[in-house]
Short mmCIF file of C-alpha atoms and ligand atoms in Angstrom, two decimals:
data_model
loop_
_atom_site.label_atom_id
_atom_site.label_comp_id
_atom_site.label_asym_id
_atom_site.label_seq_id
_atom_site.Cartn_x
_atom_site.Cartn_y
_atom_site.Cartn_z
CA UNK A 1 64.01 24.42 62.94
CA UNK A 2 62.30 25.32 66.12
CA UNK A 3 62.25 23.36 68.93
CA UNK A 4 59.98 22.63 71.33
CA UNK A 5 61.16 25.00 73.69
CA UNK A 6 61.35 27.91 71.46
CA UNK A 7 58.12 27.65 70.75
CA UNK A 8 57.03 29.19 74.29
CA UNK A 9 59.03 32.48 73.12
CA UNK A 10 56.25 34.15 72.16
CA UNK A 11 54.63 33.76 75.46
CA UNK A 12 57.68 34.04 77.74
CA UNK A 13 60.00 35.99 75.69
CA UNK A 14 63.66 35.03 74.32
CA UNK A 15 65.54 35.80 77.44
CA UNK A 16 63.48 33.17 79.62
CA UNK A 17 64.50 30.33 76.44
CA UNK A 18 67.96 31.59 76.44
CA UNK A 19 68.42 31.31 80.27
CA UNK A 20 67.10 27.57 80.05
CA UNK A 21 69.58 26.80 77.16
CA UNK A 22 72.36 27.76 79.42
CA UNK A 23 71.18 26.25 82.41
CA UNK A 24 71.05 22.78 80.79
CA UNK A 25 73.98 23.04 79.26
CA UNK A 26 75.98 21.42 82.07
CA UNK A 27 73.41 18.53 82.41
CA UNK A 28 73.86 17.66 78.64
CA UNK A 29 73.54 13.77 78.16
CA UNK A 30 73.01 12.94 82.05
CA UNK A 31 70.34 10.25 82.53
CA UNK A 32 67.45 11.24 84.61
CA UNK A 33 64.43 9.26 85.47
CA UNK A 34 61.10 10.27 86.84
CA UNK A 35 58.91 7.78 88.51
CA UNK A 36 55.31 8.00 89.62
CA UNK A 37 52.30 5.77 89.75
CA UNK A 38 50.02 6.94 86.98
CA UNK A 39 50.60 7.86 83.22
CA UNK A 40 46.94 9.50 82.79
CA UNK A 41 44.61 11.26 85.54
CA UNK A 42 45.53 14.02 87.93
CA UNK A 43 47.90 16.63 88.30
CA UNK A 44 51.48 14.62 88.30
CA UNK A 45 50.53 12.67 85.08
CA UNK A 46 49.77 16.10 83.93
CA UNK A 47 52.88 17.88 84.62
CA UNK A 48 55.41 15.01 83.69
CA UNK A 49 53.64 14.88 80.29
CA UNK A 50 54.80 18.36 79.47
CA UNK A 51 58.24 18.50 81.21
CA UNK A 52 59.57 15.24 80.21
CA UNK A 53 59.59 16.17 76.24
CA UNK A 54 60.94 19.56 77.40
CA UNK A 55 63.95 18.23 79.63
CA UNK A 56 64.33 15.90 76.75
CA UNK A 57 64.78 18.73 73.98
CA UNK A 58 67.52 20.37 75.88
CA UNK A 59 69.63 17.59 75.88
CA UNK A 60 69.05 15.59 79.04
CA UNK A 61 68.52 11.76 78.71
CA UNK A 62 65.36 11.82 80.34
CA UNK A 63 62.79 8.66 81.02
CA UNK A 64 59.51 8.46 82.81
CA UNK A 65 58.77 5.34 84.47
CA UNK A 66 55.25 4.18 86.24
CA UNK A 67 55.39 1.64 88.83
CA UNK A 68 52.60 -0.82 88.89
CA UNK A 69 50.54 -2.47 91.39
CA UNK A 70 46.87 -4.67 92.15
CA UNK A 71 44.06 -2.97 93.46
CA UNK A 72 45.10 -3.82 97.19
CA UNK A 73 48.40 -1.70 96.51
CA UNK A 74 46.66 1.47 95.29
CA UNK A 75 43.73 0.82 97.93
CA UNK A 76 46.63 1.46 100.33
CA UNK A 77 48.55 4.20 98.64
CA UNK A 78 45.26 6.33 98.75
CA UNK A 79 44.94 5.30 102.40
CA UNK A 80 48.53 6.84 102.68
CA UNK A 81 47.48 9.87 100.79
CA UNK A 82 44.62 10.74 102.30
CA UNK A 83 46.32 10.50 105.96
CA UNK A 84 49.30 12.44 104.73
CA UNK A 85 46.49 15.18 103.87
CA UNK A 86 45.31 14.86 107.74
CA UNK A 87 42.74 12.16 107.60
CA UNK A 88 42.84 10.24 110.57
CA UNK A 89 43.53 6.43 109.20
CA UNK A 90 45.30 3.88 110.90
CA UNK A 91 47.60 2.07 108.26
CA UNK A 92 47.39 -2.02 109.13
CA UNK A 93 50.79 -3.91 109.06
CA UNK A 94 49.09 -5.86 106.26
CA UNK A 95 48.67 -2.82 104.12
CA UNK A 96 52.33 -1.68 104.68
CA UNK A 97 53.37 -4.98 103.73
CA UNK A 98 51.58 -4.74 100.40
CA UNK A 99 53.09 -1.39 99.73
CA UNK A 100 56.60 -2.49 100.39
CA UNK A 101 56.37 -5.91 98.53
CA UNK A 102 55.05 -3.91 95.76
CA UNK A 103 57.53 -1.31 95.51
CA UNK A 104 59.82 -4.18 95.96
CA UNK A 105 58.83 -5.92 93.09
CA UNK A 106 59.02 -2.90 90.69
CA UNK A 107 62.62 -2.47 92.07
CA UNK A 108 63.21 -5.44 90.23
CA UNK A 109 62.04 -4.47 87.11
CA UNK A 110 63.52 -0.70 87.27
CA UNK A 111 67.00 -1.95 88.90
CA UNK A 112 69.45 -1.33 85.87
CA UNK A 113 67.84 1.90 84.77
CA UNK A 114 67.54 3.33 88.35
CA UNK A 115 70.92 2.17 89.44
CA UNK A 116 72.24 4.03 86.20
CA UNK A 117 70.73 7.24 86.45
CA UNK A 118 72.64 10.41 87.55
CA UNK A 119 69.26 11.79 89.00
CA UNK A 120 66.05 10.09 89.96
CA UNK A 121 62.78 11.76 90.75
CA UNK A 122 60.51 9.92 92.91
CA UNK A 123 56.76 11.78 92.54
CA UNK A 124 54.33 11.21 95.68
CA UNK A 125 53.87 8.74 98.44
CA UNK A 126 53.00 5.37 96.01
CA UNK A 127 56.70 4.83 94.89
CA UNK A 128 58.60 6.55 98.06
CA UNK A 129 59.90 3.09 99.47
CA UNK A 130 61.91 2.18 96.04
CA UNK A 131 64.93 3.87 97.74
CA UNK A 132 65.25 0.95 100.13
CA UNK A 133 65.71 -1.38 97.26
CA UNK A 134 68.79 0.48 95.79
CA UNK A 135 71.74 0.31 97.84
CA UNK A 136 74.10 0.39 94.88
CA UNK A 137 72.63 3.47 93.45
CA UNK A 138 75.16 5.92 92.05
CA UNK A 139 72.93 8.97 91.50
CA UNK A 140 71.08 11.65 93.28
CA UNK A 141 67.30 10.58 94.43
CA UNK A 142 64.51 13.45 94.69
CA UNK A 143 61.74 12.88 96.60
CA UNK A 144 59.04 14.96 94.85
CA UNK A 145 55.73 15.57 96.72
CA UNK A 146 52.83 16.89 95.41
CA UNK A 147 50.37 16.66 98.04
CA UNK A 148 49.37 18.68 101.21
CA UNK A 149 51.22 17.52 103.95
CA UNK A 150 50.83 20.73 106.15
CA UNK A 151 49.15 18.49 108.86
CA UNK A 152 49.72 14.87 108.27
CA UNK A 153 48.66 12.10 110.31
CA UNK A 154 51.78 11.60 112.54
CA UNK A 155 52.01 7.96 112.82
CA UNK A 156 52.00 7.60 109.11
CA UNK A 157 54.15 10.55 108.20
CA UNK A 158 56.46 8.78 110.36
CA UNK A 159 56.46 5.62 108.20
CA UNK A 160 56.75 7.38 105.06
CA UNK A 161 59.52 9.83 106.63
CA UNK A 162 61.73 6.60 107.01
CA UNK A 163 61.95 6.05 103.24
CA UNK A 164 61.63 9.90 102.43
CA UNK A 165 64.87 10.53 105.05
CA UNK A 166 67.02 8.45 102.78
CA UNK A 167 66.87 10.96 99.61
CA UNK A 168 69.54 13.52 98.90
CA UNK A 169 66.98 16.11 98.70
CA UNK A 170 62.96 16.86 98.67
CA UNK A 171 60.77 18.95 96.94
CA UNK A 172 57.76 20.50 98.19
CA UNK A 173 55.08 22.70 96.37
CA UNK A 174 54.86 25.58 99.34
CA UNK A 175 56.78 26.25 102.48
CA UNK A 176 53.80 25.13 104.77
CA UNK A 177 54.13 21.63 103.68
CA UNK A 178 57.93 21.47 104.24
CA UNK A 179 59.00 19.12 106.97
CA UNK A 180 61.87 18.16 109.11
CA UNK A 181 64.40 16.20 107.08
CA UNK A 182 67.91 15.45 106.98
CA UNK A 183 68.90 16.82 103.54
CA UNK A 184 67.93 19.77 101.41
CA UNK A 185 64.31 20.73 100.80
CA UNK A 186 63.40 22.87 97.71
CA UNK A 187 60.21 24.68 97.26
CA UNK A 188 58.88 24.80 93.58
CA UNK A 189 55.37 25.01 92.81
CA UNK A 190 53.92 23.08 89.78
CA UNK A 191 52.87 24.80 86.21
CA UNK A 192 50.67 24.80 83.53
CA UNK A 193 51.61 24.54 79.76
CA UNK A 194 50.38 27.56 77.83
CA UNK A 195 50.47 25.52 74.25
CA UNK A 196 48.91 22.27 75.41
CA UNK A 197 45.60 21.38 74.15
CA UNK A 198 44.31 21.85 77.72
CA UNK A 199 45.38 25.58 77.81
CA UNK A 200 45.50 26.68 74.01
CA UNK A 201 43.31 29.38 72.84
CA UNK A 202 40.09 28.16 71.29
CA UNK A 203 37.46 29.79 69.08
CA UNK A 204 34.27 30.88 70.36
CA UNK A 205 32.56 28.35 68.14
CA UNK A 206 34.44 25.20 69.68
CA UNK A 207 33.50 26.62 72.82
CA UNK A 208 29.97 26.82 72.28
CA UNK A 209 29.74 23.70 70.28
CA UNK A 210 31.64 21.61 73.24
CA UNK A 211 29.44 23.09 76.02
CA UNK A 212 26.12 22.44 74.05
CA UNK A 213 27.25 18.77 73.46
CA UNK A 214 26.69 17.95 76.77
CA UNK A 215 23.07 19.65 76.74
CA UNK A 216 24.47 22.52 78.99
CA UNK A 217 22.75 26.19 77.83
CA UNK A 218 25.58 28.16 76.86
CA UNK A 219 23.12 31.16 76.66
CA UNK A 220 22.68 30.74 80.95
CA UNK A 221 25.14 31.31 83.53
CA UNK A 222 27.71 27.92 83.93
CA UNK A 223 29.14 27.07 87.29
CA UNK A 224 32.10 24.75 86.89
CA UNK A 225 34.22 22.33 88.89
CA UNK A 226 36.75 20.01 87.37
CA UNK A 227 38.24 17.53 89.55
CA UNK A 228 38.77 13.96 90.12
CA UNK A 229 35.97 12.70 92.02
CA UNK A 230 37.56 12.89 95.58
CA UNK A 231 36.29 14.01 98.90
CA UNK A 232 39.01 16.55 99.50
CA UNK A 233 37.58 18.51 96.23
CA UNK A 234 34.63 18.64 98.21
CA UNK A 235 32.01 18.21 94.96
CA UNK A 236 29.05 17.68 97.74
CA UNK A 237 30.12 21.14 99.13
CA UNK A 238 30.14 22.63 95.54
CA UNK A 239 26.48 21.22 95.25
CA UNK A 240 25.43 22.97 98.25
CA UNK A 241 27.21 26.34 96.89
CA UNK A 242 25.22 25.90 93.60
CA UNK A 243 21.92 25.55 95.34
CA UNK A 244 22.76 28.72 97.34
CA UNK A 245 23.52 30.57 94.45
CA UNK A 246 20.46 29.50 92.35
CA UNK A 247 18.29 30.97 94.89
CA UNK A 248 19.54 34.19 93.44
CA UNK A 249 20.09 33.25 90.21
CA UNK A 250 17.86 30.82 89.29
CA UNK A 251 18.90 30.08 85.62
CA UNK A 252 22.44 29.03 86.87
CA UNK A 253 23.65 25.46 85.90
CA UNK A 254 26.55 23.45 87.30
CA UNK A 255 28.97 21.07 85.75
CA UNK A 256 31.17 18.86 87.69
CA UNK A 257 33.54 17.23 85.40
CA UNK A 258 35.72 14.76 86.40
CA UNK A 259 37.12 11.23 85.50
CA UNK A 260 39.14 8.65 87.02
CA UNK A 261 42.84 8.62 87.87
CA UNK A 262 43.85 5.13 87.24
CA UNK A 263 45.67 5.07 90.89
CA UNK A 264 42.42 6.32 92.76
CA UNK A 265 40.18 3.40 94.19
CA UNK A 266 37.72 5.65 95.64
CA UNK A 267 36.28 7.81 92.88
CA UNK A 268 33.13 5.41 92.44
CA UNK A 269 31.85 5.69 95.88
CA UNK A 270 32.55 9.71 95.66
CA UNK A 271 30.65 9.83 92.40
CA UNK A 272 27.90 7.81 94.17
CA UNK A 273 27.47 10.81 96.90
CA UNK A 274 27.69 13.32 94.47
CA UNK A 275 24.81 11.94 92.39
CA UNK A 276 22.75 11.50 95.45
CA UNK A 277 23.27 15.13 96.71
CA UNK A 278 22.49 16.21 92.89
CA UNK A 279 19.19 14.67 93.49
CA UNK A 280 18.49 14.32 89.65
CA UNK A 281 18.40 17.93 89.39
CA UNK A 282 18.42 18.64 85.56
CA UNK A 283 20.59 21.69 86.06
CA UNK A 284 23.38 19.51 87.51
CA UNK A 285 25.58 18.11 84.78
CA UNK A 286 27.54 15.36 86.11
CA UNK A 287 30.36 14.35 83.24
CA UNK A 288 32.75 11.67 83.48
CA UNK A 289 35.11 12.62 80.86
CA UNK A 290 38.19 9.98 79.41
CA UNK A 291 41.36 11.06 81.06
CA UNK A 292 42.50 12.56 77.84
CA UNK A 293 39.74 15.09 77.28
CA UNK A 294 42.25 17.87 77.47
CA UNK A 295 40.17 19.93 74.89
CA UNK A 296 36.80 19.44 76.17
CA UNK A 297 37.97 20.87 79.74
CA UNK A 298 39.59 23.69 77.97
CA UNK A 299 36.55 24.45 76.00
CA UNK A 300 34.15 23.92 79.50
CA UNK A 301 36.65 26.34 81.35
CA UNK A 302 36.33 29.01 78.51
CA UNK A 303 32.82 28.69 78.56
CA UNK A 304 32.00 28.76 82.19
CA UNK A 305 30.95 32.27 84.06
CA UNK A 306 32.03 30.81 87.61
CA UNK A 307 34.94 28.56 88.02
CA UNK A 308 35.10 27.03 91.65
CA UNK A 309 37.50 24.67 93.28
CA UNK A 310 36.11 24.03 96.48
CA UNK A 311 39.11 22.00 97.91
CA UNK A 312 39.28 21.12 101.82
CA UNK A 313 43.33 20.06 101.13
CA UNK A 314 44.91 20.95 97.83
CA UNK A 315 48.69 20.13 96.90
CA UNK A 316 48.53 22.57 94.26
CA UNK A 317 45.40 22.67 92.13
CA UNK A 318 46.01 22.78 88.54
CA UNK A 319 42.63 23.12 88.06
CA UNK A 320 42.84 26.73 89.51
CA UNK A 321 45.94 27.79 87.12
CA UNK A 322 44.09 26.56 84.40
CA UNK A 323 41.19 28.74 84.98
CA UNK A 324 43.20 31.99 85.95
CA UNK A 325 45.01 31.61 82.53
CA UNK A 326 41.94 31.41 80.65
CA UNK A 327 41.09 34.77 82.31
CA UNK A 328 38.50 33.39 85.03
CA UNK A 329 38.74 34.45 88.83
CA UNK A 330 38.54 31.17 90.59
CA UNK A 331 36.42 30.90 93.93
CA UNK A 332 38.77 28.52 95.71
CA UNK A 333 38.89 26.55 99.14
CA UNK A 334 41.23 28.59 101.41
CA UNK A 335 43.95 25.71 101.75
CA UNK A 336 47.21 24.47 100.46
CA UNK A 337 48.11 25.66 96.56
CA UNK A 338 45.03 27.23 96.09
CA UNK A 339 46.46 30.10 98.51
CA UNK A 340 49.31 30.98 96.58
CA UNK A 341 47.43 31.05 93.24
CA UNK A 342 44.24 32.80 94.42
CA UNK A 343 45.02 36.36 95.52
CA UNK A 344 41.84 37.16 97.73
CA UNK A 345 40.04 40.39 95.69
CA UNK A 346 42.34 40.12 93.11
CA UNK A 347 42.84 36.78 91.00
CA UNK A 348 39.35 35.46 93.03
CA UNK A 349 38.01 34.67 96.48
CA UNK A 350 39.07 32.31 98.91
CA UNK A 351 36.07 30.39 100.85
CA UNK A 352 35.76 28.24 103.64
CA UNK A 353 32.06 27.15 103.17
CA UNK A 354 29.50 26.56 100.54
CA UNK A 355 27.76 29.62 101.74
CA UNK A 356 30.92 31.66 101.05
CA UNK A 357 31.15 30.09 97.93
CA UNK A 358 27.50 31.02 96.93
CA UNK A 359 28.19 34.63 98.22
CA UNK A 360 30.84 35.39 95.99
CA UNK A 361 29.58 33.57 93.15
CA UNK A 362 26.43 35.72 93.30
CA UNK A 363 28.54 38.76 93.51
CA UNK A 364 31.01 37.88 90.16
CA UNK A 365 27.53 37.24 88.57
CA UNK A 366 25.94 40.61 89.16
CA UNK A 367 29.07 42.48 88.78
CA UNK A 368 30.50 41.38 85.70
CA UNK A 369 32.92 43.94 84.95
CA UNK A 370 34.74 43.08 88.45
CA UNK A 371 34.83 39.60 87.34
CA UNK A 372 36.47 40.30 83.69
CA UNK A 373 38.65 42.74 85.39
CA UNK A 374 39.80 40.05 87.99
CA UNK A 375 40.00 37.62 85.01
CA UNK A 376 42.63 39.99 83.42
CA UNK A 377 44.71 39.88 86.61
CA UNK A 378 44.74 36.24 87.11
CA UNK A 379 46.33 35.79 83.59
CA UNK A 380 49.05 37.94 84.14
CA UNK A 381 49.54 36.36 87.58
CA UNK A 382 49.79 32.96 85.91
CA UNK A 383 52.26 34.21 83.06
CA UNK A 384 54.43 35.77 85.80
CA UNK A 385 54.72 32.70 88.32
CA UNK A 386 52.54 29.46 87.03
CA UNK A 387 53.96 28.79 83.32
CA UNK A 388 56.03 25.46 82.51
CA UNK A 389 59.33 27.73 81.37
CA UNK A 390 59.14 28.67 85.18
CA UNK A 391 58.73 25.03 86.44
CA UNK A 392 61.59 23.81 84.21
CA UNK A 393 64.06 26.39 85.28
CA UNK A 394 63.61 25.35 89.19
CA UNK A 395 63.99 21.73 88.30
CA UNK A 396 67.31 22.51 86.29
CA UNK A 397 68.42 24.50 88.96
CA UNK A 398 67.88 21.85 91.55
CA UNK A 399 69.70 19.25 89.29
CA UNK A 400 72.36 21.45 88.55
CA UNK A 401 72.92 21.93 92.34
CA UNK A 402 72.73 18.48 93.43
CA UNK A 403 74.96 17.17 90.68
CA UNK A 404 77.69 19.46 91.08
CA UNK A 405 77.15 20.59 94.68
CA UNK A 406 76.43 24.00 94.16
CA UNK A 407 75.59 25.62 97.58
CA UNK A 408 75.06 29.18 97.15
CA UNK A 409 74.90 30.24 93.43
CA UNK A 410 74.93 29.24 89.91
CA UNK A 411 76.97 31.25 87.24
CA UNK A 412 74.89 31.24 83.85
CA UNK A 413 76.80 31.93 80.77
N1 LIG B 501 41.52 17.00 84.73
C1 LIG B 501 41.17 16.23 83.84
N2 LIG B 501 40.23 15.44 83.49
C2 LIG B 501 39.36 15.26 84.63
C3 LIG B 501 39.98 15.83 85.66
C4 LIG B 501 41.06 16.63 86.05
O1 LIG B 501 42.24 16.03 82.82
O2 LIG B 501 38.19 14.44 84.50
C5 LIG B 501 43.06 17.35 84.92
C6 LIG B 501 42.91 18.89 85.21
O3 LIG B 501 42.72 19.56 84.34
C7 LIG B 501 44.46 18.93 86.03
C8 LIG B 501 44.78 17.91 86.69
O4 LIG B 501 43.92 16.86 85.96
O5 LIG B 501 44.95 19.23 84.94
C9 LIG B 501 44.42 17.97 88.02
O6 LIG B 501 45.24 18.42 88.41
P1 LIG B 501 45.17 18.80 90.12
O7 LIG B 501 46.31 19.82 90.80
O8 LIG B 501 44.05 19.89 90.04
O9 LIG B 501 44.31 17.79 91.28
P2 LIG B 501 44.81 16.48 91.39
O10 LIG B 501 44.12 15.52 90.91
O11 LIG B 501 46.41 16.32 91.18
O12 LIG B 501 44.80 16.40 92.80
#
């Protein structure tokens, strides 16, 4: 019988699969728990949905827990998220109290599970204070930061660091995000699953049907940004870029496809700003999709001519990886994780302004051969760097090294 992992052999080769089995051998049966703040919506949930079953498949006793909180808690964690990504926000004492109290309540519920675990991964700032309530923990605790903390608001970072410093290790997505901390820091970029509904091949017929079902004309050029409605994703900047491109390519249409993450209380006000900027333009399609619309997003990405990710801060940007994997060059904001995916002029273009984005969009629309050539490079680049199997290998390596205290090298086989 083929295991889940073995299904990837066709894409990455058997050597990669064998290496994963070898790395996982010393971890068989150990208890690993991942903790984050939402099961649906956003990149972290997307990744855990894929990584957890694979770790299980390798014989690790792994579970995924989601902390619970009320509106006030998520308002507070969104402020922390925004300020860690550089917004100048003060955290009032009442917010810190809500943040810590909610974590304390969750700690109660998770007490036995987390105390007994050999390795605990705490994802992002929302559950970061949990560690404070586990003085009797027996395993190693890792803080996995997915966001762009290259220039955090200092007071808020100092506050969060107070929790993070007690962890045994932390993981950041890029070197630019690493912070001075009194423990080992690992750099692991995220990944996509090439076999998931979000990324698998689709028939031309399905792509066309999906695109047309939203009233979008498949015969005319399509510019697409897939993102939660979040100001750091700059959807209004995308509309500006679209309007500038339309001066030269009048038939172009814009699709802003997003949804709501359950831990994001700001999306409604951003959607309002987007609607205002779109000003009922019939060629701007704002799609509010349910969190499990993976196949729909896949089809939209495959049906688009120009894929844009105009973020002004970006922890990584799985939407960029997803587009590159589908053979589409990406016009991306010159920030955070987009920089390690968009190799300027090769897998896409890095831009700083709506004008820059429009210039590159116009170029690609008028140079289709170049677009296709860059798209081919983009797919190879993802295959070599950003697939799930590489991500899994690096997580296994961190686990082996923390569990067995390996400092310099891990011998296989
Ligand atoms: N996504 C989705 N539905 C949406 C918007 C986004 O499924 O309406 C997915 C998107 O395809 C990607 C992930 O959510 O897999 C977003 O990850 P990314 O790293 O781009 O951004 P984040 O939301 O984590 O900031």
